[in-house]
Structures are given as C-alpha cells and as structure tokens.
PDB file of C-alpha atoms in Angstrom:
ATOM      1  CA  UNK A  13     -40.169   9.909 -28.388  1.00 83.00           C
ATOM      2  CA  UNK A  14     -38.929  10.875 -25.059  1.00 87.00           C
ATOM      3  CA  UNK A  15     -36.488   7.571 -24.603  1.00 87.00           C
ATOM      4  CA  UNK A  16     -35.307   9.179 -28.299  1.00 88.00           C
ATOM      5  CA  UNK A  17     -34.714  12.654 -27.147  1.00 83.00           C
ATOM      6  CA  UNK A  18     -32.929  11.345 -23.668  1.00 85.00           C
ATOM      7  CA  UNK A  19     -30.592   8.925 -25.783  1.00 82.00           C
ATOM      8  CA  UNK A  20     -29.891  11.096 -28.504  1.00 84.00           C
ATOM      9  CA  UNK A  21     -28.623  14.191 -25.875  1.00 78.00           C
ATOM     10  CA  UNK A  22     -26.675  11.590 -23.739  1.00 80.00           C
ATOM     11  CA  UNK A  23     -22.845  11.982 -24.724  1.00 75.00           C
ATOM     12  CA  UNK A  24     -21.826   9.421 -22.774  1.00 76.00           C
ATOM     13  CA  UNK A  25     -24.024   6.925 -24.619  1.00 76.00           C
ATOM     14  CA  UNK A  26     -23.391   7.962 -27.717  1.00 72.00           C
ATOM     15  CA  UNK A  27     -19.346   8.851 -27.964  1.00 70.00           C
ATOM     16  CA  UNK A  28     -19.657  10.413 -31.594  1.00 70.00           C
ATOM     17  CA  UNK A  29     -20.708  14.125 -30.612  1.00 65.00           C
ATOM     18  CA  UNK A  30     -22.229  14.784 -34.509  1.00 64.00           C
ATOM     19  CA  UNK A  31     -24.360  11.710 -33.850  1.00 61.00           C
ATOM     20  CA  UNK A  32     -25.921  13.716 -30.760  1.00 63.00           C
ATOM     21  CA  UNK A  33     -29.092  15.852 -31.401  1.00 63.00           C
ATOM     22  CA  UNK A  34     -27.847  18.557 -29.279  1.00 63.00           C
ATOM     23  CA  UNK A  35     -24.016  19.015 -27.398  1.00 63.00           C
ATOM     24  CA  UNK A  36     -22.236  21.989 -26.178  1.00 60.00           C
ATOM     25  CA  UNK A  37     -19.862  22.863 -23.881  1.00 62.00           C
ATOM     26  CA  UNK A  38     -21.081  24.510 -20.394  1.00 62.00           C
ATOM     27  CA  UNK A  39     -21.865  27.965 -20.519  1.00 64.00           C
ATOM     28  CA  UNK A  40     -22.387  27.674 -24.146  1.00 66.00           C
ATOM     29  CA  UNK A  41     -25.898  28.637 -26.055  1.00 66.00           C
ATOM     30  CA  UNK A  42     -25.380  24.785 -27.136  1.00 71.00           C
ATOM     31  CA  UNK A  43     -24.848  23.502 -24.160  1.00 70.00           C
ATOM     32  CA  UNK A  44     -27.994  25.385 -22.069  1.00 80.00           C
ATOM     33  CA  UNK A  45     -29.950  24.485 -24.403  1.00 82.00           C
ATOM     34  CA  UNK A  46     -28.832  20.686 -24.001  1.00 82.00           C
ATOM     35  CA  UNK A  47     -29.642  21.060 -20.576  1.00 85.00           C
ATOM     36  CA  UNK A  48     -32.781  22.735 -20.679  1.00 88.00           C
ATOM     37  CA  UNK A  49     -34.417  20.183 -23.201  1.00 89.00           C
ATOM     38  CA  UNK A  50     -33.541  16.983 -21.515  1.00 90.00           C
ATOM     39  CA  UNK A  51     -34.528  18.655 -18.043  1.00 94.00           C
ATOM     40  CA  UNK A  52     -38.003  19.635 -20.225  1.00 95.00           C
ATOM     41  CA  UNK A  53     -37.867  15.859 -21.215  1.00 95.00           C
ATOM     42  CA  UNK A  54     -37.522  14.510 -17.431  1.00 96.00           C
ATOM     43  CA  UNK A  55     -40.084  16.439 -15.870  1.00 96.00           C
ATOM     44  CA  UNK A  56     -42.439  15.650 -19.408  1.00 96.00           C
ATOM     45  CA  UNK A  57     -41.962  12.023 -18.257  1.00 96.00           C
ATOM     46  CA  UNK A  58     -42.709  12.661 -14.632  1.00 95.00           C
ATOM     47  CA  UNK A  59     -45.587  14.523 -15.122  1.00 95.00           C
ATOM     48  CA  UNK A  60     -46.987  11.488 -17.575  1.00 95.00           C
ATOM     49  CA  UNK A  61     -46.132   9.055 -14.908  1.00 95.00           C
ATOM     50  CA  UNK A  62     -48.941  11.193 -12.895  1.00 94.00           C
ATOM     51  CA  UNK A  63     -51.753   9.319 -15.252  1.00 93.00           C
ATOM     52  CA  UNK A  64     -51.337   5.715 -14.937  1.00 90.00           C
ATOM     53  CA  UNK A  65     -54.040   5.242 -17.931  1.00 92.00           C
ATOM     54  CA  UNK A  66     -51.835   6.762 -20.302  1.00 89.00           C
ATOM     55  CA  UNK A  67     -48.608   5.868 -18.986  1.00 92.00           C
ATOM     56  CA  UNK A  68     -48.865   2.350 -19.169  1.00 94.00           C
ATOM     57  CA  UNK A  69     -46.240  -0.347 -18.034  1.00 94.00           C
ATOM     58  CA  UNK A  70     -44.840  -1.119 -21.294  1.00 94.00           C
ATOM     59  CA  UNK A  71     -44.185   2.705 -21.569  1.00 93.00           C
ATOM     60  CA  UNK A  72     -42.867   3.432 -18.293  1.00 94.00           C
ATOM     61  CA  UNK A  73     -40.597  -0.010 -19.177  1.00 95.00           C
ATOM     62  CA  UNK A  74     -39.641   1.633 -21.748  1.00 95.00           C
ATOM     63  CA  UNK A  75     -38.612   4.437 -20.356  1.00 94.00           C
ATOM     64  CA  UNK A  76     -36.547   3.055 -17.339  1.00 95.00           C
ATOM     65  CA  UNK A  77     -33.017   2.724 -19.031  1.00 94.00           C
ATOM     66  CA  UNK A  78     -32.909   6.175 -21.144  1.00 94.00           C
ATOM     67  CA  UNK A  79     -33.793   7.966 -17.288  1.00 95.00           C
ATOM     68  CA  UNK A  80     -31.646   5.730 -15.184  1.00 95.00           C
ATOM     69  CA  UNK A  81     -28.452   6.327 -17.922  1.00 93.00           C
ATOM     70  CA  UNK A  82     -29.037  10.268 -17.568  1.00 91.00           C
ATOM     71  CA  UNK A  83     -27.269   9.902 -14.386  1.00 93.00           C
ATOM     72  CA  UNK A  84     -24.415   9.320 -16.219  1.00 91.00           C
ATOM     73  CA  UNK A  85     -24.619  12.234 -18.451  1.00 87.00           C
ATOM     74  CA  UNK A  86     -22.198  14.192 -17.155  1.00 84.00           C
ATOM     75  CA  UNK A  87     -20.515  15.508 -19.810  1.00 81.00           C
ATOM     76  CA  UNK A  88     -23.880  17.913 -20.494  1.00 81.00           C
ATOM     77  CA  UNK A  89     -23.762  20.936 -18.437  1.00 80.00           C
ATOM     78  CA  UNK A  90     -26.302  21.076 -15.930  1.00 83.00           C
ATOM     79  CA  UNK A  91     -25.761  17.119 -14.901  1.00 82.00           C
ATOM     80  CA  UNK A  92     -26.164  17.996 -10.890  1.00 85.00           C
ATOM     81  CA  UNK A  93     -29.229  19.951 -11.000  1.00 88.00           C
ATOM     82  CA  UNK A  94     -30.914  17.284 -13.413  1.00 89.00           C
ATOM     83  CA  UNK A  95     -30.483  14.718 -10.794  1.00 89.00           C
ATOM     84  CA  UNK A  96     -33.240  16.115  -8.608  1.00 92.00           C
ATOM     85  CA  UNK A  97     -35.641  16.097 -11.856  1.00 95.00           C
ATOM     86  CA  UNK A  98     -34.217  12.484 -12.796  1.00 95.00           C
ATOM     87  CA  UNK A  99     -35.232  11.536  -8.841  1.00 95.00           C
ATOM     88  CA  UNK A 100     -38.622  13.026  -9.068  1.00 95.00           C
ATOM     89  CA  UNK A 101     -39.376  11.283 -12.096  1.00 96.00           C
ATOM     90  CA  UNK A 102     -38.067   8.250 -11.407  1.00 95.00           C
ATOM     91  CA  UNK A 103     -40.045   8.066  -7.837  1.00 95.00           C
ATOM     92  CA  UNK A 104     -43.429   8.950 -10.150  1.00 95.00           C
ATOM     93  CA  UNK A 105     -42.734   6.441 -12.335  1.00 95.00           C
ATOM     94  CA  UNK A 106     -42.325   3.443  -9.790  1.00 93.00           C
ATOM     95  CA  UNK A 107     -44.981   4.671  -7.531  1.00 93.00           C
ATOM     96  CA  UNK A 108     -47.530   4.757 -10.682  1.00 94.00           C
ATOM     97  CA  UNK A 109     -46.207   1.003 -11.002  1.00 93.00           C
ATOM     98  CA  UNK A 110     -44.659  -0.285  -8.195  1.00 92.00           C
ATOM     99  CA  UNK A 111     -43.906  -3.572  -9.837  1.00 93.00           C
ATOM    100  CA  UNK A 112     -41.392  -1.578 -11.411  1.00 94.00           C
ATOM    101  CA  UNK A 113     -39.655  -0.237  -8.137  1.00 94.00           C
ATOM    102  CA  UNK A 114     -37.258  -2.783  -7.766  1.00 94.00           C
ATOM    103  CA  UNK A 115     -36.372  -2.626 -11.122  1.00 95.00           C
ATOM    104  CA  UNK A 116     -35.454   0.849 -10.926  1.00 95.00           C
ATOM    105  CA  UNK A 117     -33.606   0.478  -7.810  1.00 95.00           C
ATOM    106  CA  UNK A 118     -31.426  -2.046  -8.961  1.00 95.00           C
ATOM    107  CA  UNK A 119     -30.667  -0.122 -12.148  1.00 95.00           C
ATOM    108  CA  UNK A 120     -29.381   3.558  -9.560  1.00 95.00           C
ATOM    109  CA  UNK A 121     -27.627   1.190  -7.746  1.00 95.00           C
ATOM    110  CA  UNK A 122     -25.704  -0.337 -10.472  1.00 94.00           C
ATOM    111  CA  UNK A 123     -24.998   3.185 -11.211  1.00 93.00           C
ATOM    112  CA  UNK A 124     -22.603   3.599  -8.032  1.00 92.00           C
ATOM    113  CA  UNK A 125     -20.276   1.038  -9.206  1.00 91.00           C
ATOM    114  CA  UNK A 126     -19.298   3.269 -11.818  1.00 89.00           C
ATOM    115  CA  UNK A 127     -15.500   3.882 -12.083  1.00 88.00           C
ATOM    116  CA  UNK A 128     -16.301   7.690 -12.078  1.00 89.00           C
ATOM    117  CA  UNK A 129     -16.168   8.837  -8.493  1.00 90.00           C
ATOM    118  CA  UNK A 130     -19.062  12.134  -9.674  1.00 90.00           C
ATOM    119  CA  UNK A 131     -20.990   9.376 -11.044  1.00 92.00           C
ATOM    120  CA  UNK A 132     -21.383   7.398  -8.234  1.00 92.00           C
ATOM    121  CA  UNK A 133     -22.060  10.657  -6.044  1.00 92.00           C
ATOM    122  CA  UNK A 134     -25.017  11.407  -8.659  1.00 92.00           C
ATOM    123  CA  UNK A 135     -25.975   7.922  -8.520  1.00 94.00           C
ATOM    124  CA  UNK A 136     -26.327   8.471  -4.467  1.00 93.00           C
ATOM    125  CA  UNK A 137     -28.201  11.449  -4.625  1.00 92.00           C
ATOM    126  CA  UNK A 138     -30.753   9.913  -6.756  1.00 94.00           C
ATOM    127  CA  UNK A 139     -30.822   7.057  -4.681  1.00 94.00           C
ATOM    128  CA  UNK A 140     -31.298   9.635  -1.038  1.00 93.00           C
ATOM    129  CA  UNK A 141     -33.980  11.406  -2.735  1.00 93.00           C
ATOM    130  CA  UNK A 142     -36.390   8.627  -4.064  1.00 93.00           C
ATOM    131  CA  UNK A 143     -35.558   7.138  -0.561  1.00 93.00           C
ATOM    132  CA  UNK A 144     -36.867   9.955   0.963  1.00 94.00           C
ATOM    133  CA  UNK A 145     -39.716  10.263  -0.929  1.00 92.00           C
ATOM    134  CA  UNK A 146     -40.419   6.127  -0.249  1.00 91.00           C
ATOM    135  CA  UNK A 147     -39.898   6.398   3.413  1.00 89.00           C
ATOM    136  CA  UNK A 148     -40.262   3.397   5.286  1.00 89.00           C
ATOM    137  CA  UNK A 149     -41.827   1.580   1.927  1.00 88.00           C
ATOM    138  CA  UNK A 150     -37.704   0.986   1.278  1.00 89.00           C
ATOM    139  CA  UNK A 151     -37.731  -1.430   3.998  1.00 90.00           C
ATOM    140  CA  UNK A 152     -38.074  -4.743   1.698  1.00 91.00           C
ATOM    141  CA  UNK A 153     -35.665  -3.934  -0.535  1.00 90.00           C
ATOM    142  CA  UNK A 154     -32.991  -2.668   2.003  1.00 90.00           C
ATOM    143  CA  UNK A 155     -31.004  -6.523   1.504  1.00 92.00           C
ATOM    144  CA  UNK A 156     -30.442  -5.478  -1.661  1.00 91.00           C
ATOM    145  CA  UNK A 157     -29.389  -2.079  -1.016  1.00 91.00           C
ATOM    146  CA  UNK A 158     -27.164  -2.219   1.859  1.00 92.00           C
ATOM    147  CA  UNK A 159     -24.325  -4.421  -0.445  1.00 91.00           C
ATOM    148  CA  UNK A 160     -24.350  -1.652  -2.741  1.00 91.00           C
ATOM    149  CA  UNK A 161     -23.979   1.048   0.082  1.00 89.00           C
ATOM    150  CA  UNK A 162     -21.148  -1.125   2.020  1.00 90.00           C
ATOM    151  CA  UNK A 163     -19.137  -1.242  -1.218  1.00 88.00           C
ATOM    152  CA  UNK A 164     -19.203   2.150  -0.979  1.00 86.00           C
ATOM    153  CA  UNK A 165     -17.746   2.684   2.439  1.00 87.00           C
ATOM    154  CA  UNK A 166     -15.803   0.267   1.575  1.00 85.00           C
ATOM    155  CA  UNK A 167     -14.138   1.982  -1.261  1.00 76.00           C
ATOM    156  CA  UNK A 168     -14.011  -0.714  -3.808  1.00 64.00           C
ATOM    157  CA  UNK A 169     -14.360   1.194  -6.132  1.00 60.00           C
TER     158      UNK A 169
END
C-alpha cells in the first residue's frame, strides 16, 4: 500500500495531475496535505524497516523504487524537507538488509544525473546523509561512487 500511496502522490511520475491521489500547489490546503501524507508514508516505511521480521526483503524490494523516485518529486511542496525523511528511511531500510545497500546506492546516484540541476542537489543530500549515517561502512562501495561524484564536479551535466 505504501509503494501505492508514494506513486500515486508523485507528479513527476505520473504527468496527468487528475490521475494523482492528492496535488496542490504550495501553500495550498491541497498541497500541505500532499506533503504531509507522503512525509507520514516515508517515516511509516522507516519505522517498518525497524522490524526485519515483518519487513521482509521482498517488501523492502518492493519498496526501493517508489522511495528512491520521491527524490524527484519536486513539483509537491515540501520536496526539500522530505529528503531528510526519504534519507532516514532509506538508511533503515538497507541497514535492516544490507544486501540491499548497493542497490539503493546505485539507484540515489542515478538520481544526480538528472537534467534538473534541484534534482541532482536533492539527490546529493540524500546521498551526504545516508553517508553519514554509514560512516566508514561506505568504504567498499566508494569505486562506484566517486564516478558519479566526479561527473558532478565535472559539470556534465
């Protein structure tokens, strides 16, 4: 239900704003209410990923795209201060199944090769906080995340 309620409230996703289950402009009733669900969704998740008997592999598998394309949500208001709930939740849900770490690594990253300059900011900040939270555990997977970072500097895109 949660990877429902993520990809129904993600405009970017879904381009038809009557197909969404809830849209409104910022500072709109509509619109904080947006917010506030999907931010009520993200933590719901994280908090799950806490129990690694209920939240099982196949769910946090699952669950992996709907959170990871929430960092491109930014047409919802409240799209920077969801990234710190996205980050938490994201770090809970590879650290109840760190199989899946590298998985959702490579799915941020992909996320700052976005065209979208905010985007790949988001995509960043997501990326600084889980590797704060992972601390020196980030050291295997740093060949595959020092290309994305140098493209960056770079300013290919």
């Amino acid at each position: 239900m949660a990877a429902k309620i993520l990809h129904s409230c993600n405009a970017t996703v879904i381009p038809d704003p009557s197909l969404l289950l809830l849209f409104g402009k910022k500072d709109t009733m509509d619109g904080k209410e947006a917010d506030s669900l999907v931010t009520q969704v993200i933590d719901f998740v994280g908090n799950c990923a806490r129990h690694p008997e209920f939240f099982t592999e196949d769910r946090a598998t699952m669950l992996i795209g709907p959170l990871t394309d929430e960092i491109v949500n930014s047409k919802l208001p409240g799209h920077e201060k969801r990234c710190h709930h996205l980050a938490d939740a994201l770090y809970r849900v590879s650290d109840t199944h760190p199989d899946l770490f590298q998985t959702v690594l490579d799915k941020i990253l992909l996320k700052t090769r976005n065209g979208r300059a905010k985007i790949r900011y988001r995509a960043l900040l997501v990326v600084e906080a889980i590797v704060d939270k992972v601390g020196d555990g980030i050291a295997p997977h740093l060949p595959m995340v020092m290309p994305f970072l140098s493209e960056l500097l770079e300013g290919k895109f």
